[in-house]
Coordinates of C-alpha atoms and ligand atoms in Angstrom, one line a residue:
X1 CA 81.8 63.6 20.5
X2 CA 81.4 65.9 23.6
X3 CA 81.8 69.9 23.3
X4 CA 85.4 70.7 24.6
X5 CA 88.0 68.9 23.0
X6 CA 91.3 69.1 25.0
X7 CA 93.8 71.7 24.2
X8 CA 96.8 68.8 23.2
X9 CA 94.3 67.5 20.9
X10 CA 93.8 71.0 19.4
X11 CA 97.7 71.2 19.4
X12 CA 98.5 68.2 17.9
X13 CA 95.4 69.0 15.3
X14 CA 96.5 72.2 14.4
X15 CA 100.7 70.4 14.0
X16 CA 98.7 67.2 11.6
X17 CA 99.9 65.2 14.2
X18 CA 96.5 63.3 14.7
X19 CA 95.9 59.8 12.9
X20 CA 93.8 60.2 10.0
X21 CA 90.4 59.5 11.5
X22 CA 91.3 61.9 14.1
X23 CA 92.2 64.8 12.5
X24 CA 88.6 63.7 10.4
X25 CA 86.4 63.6 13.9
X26 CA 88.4 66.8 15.0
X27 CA 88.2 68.6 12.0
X28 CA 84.3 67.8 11.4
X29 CA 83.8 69.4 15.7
X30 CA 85.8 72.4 15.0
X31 CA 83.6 73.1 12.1
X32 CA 80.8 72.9 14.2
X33 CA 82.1 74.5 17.2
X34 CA 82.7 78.4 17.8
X35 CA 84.7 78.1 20.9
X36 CA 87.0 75.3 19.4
X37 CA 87.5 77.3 15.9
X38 CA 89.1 80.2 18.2
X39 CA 90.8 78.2 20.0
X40 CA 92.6 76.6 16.4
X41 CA 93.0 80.1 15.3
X42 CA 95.1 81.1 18.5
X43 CA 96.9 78.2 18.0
X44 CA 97.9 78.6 14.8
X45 CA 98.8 82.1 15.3
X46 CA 101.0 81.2 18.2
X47 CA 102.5 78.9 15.7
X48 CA 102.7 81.6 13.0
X49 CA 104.6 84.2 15.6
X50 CA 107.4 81.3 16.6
X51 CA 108.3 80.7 12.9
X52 CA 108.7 84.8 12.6
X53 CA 110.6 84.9 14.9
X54 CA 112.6 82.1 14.3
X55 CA 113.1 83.4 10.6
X56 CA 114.9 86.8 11.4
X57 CA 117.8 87.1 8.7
X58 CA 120.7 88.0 10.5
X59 CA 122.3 90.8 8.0
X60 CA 125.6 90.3 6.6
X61 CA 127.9 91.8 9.0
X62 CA 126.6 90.7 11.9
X63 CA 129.8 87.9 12.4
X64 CA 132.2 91.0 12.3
X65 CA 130.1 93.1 14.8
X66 CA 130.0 90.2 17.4
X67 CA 134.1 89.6 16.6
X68 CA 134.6 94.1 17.1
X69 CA 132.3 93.9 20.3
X70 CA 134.1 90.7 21.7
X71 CA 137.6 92.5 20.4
X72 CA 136.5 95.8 22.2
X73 CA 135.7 93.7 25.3
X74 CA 138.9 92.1 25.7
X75 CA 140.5 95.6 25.0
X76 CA 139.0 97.5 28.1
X77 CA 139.6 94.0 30.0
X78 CA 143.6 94.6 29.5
X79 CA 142.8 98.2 30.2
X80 CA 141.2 97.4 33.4
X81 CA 144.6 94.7 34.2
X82 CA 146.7 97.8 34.2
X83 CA 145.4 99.0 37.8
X84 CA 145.3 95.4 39.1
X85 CA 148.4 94.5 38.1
X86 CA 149.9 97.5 39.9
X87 CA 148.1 97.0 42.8
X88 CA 149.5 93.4 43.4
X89 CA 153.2 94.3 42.5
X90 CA 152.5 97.2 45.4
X91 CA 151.3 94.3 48.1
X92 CA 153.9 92.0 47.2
X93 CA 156.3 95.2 47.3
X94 CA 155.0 95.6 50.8
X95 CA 155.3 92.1 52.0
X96 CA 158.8 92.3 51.3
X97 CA 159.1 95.6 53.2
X98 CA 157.5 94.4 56.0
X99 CA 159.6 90.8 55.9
X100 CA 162.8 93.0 55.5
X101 CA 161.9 95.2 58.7
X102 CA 161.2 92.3 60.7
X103 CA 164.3 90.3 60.0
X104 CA 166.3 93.5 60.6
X105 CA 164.6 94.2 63.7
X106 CA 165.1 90.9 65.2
X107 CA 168.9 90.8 64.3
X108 CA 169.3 94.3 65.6
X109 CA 167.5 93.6 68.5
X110 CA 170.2 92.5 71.5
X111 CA 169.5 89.2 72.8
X112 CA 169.2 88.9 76.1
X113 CA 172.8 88.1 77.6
X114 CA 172.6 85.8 80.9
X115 CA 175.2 88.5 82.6
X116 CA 176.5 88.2 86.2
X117 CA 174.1 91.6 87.3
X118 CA 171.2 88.8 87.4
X119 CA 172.9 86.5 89.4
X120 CA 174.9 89.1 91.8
X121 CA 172.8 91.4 94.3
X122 CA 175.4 93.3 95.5
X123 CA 176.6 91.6 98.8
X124 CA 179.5 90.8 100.7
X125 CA 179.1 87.0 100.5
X126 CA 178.9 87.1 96.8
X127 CA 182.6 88.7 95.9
X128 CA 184.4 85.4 95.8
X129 CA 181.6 84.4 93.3
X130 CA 182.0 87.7 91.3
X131 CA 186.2 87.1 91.4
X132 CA 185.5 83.5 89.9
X133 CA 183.0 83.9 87.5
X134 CA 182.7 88.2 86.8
X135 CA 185.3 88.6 84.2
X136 CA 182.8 86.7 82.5
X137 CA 180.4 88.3 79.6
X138 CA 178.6 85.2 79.7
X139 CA 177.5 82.7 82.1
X140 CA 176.9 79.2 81.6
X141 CA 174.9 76.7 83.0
X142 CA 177.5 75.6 85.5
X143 CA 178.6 79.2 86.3
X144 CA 175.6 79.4 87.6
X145 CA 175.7 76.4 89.9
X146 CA 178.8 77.2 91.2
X147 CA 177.7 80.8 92.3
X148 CA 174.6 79.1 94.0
X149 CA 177.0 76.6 95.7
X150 CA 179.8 79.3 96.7
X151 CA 177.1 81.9 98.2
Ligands
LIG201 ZN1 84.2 72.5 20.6

């Protein structure tokens, strides 16, 4: 057998997971072999450790300290809702402000009425124009086609 057996086949000696004549031929080099014996013994305390730790006895309470943390948790998460949930009724508050201002501001604004000043410059020629069509507030289309024509 040569010197240095692999480390799986020191892992699966140390875990009896060899065949029978393996673990022998292992077994009978690891007696006979300083570096191998240390490296079992790391082995097997590395195994020793994991089941330690694996073993830790959670005390009794533990269930009820999880449930008051997670409880707690949930508490300061409402807590913490309280400013949010202002702050969004203050946006939407704000949205409907500024909705409000602009659909007052748009019907208070006065249209601009097509009046006879635009059409009308003043002259002499465009009196009979004015008589026909100046009582007018508004102008229509053809109003305006006959004070073209007329001019
Ligand atoms: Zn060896």
């Amino acid at each position: 057998m040569k010197h240095k057996l692999s480390e799986r086949q020191l892992s699966a000696y140390v875990d009896n997971e060899l065949s029978e004549s393996d673990m022998q031929s292992v077994r009978t080099h690891v007696e006979g072999c300083a570096q191998c014996q240390q490296q079992v013994q790391v082995l097997r305390a590395i195994r020793m450790s994991i089941r330690d730790a694996a073993s830790v006895v959670l005390p009794d309470t533990f269930v009820y300290s999880v449930q008051r943390a997670v409880r707690q948790q949930e508490q300061e998460y409402v807590i913490w809702l309280g400013p949010e949930r202002f702050a969004r009724n203050i946006v939407v508050a704000l949205c409907v402000i500024v909705f409000a201002l602009v659909a007052v501001g748009s019907y208070l604004t006065p249209q601009p009425v097509v009046g006879e000043e635009r059409y009308f410059s003043g002259e002499p020629s465009d009196s009979a124009a004015h008589a026909v069509i100046g009582i007018q507030h508004e102008l229509s289309k053809d109003d305006v086609m006959i004070a073209a024509l007329s001019r």
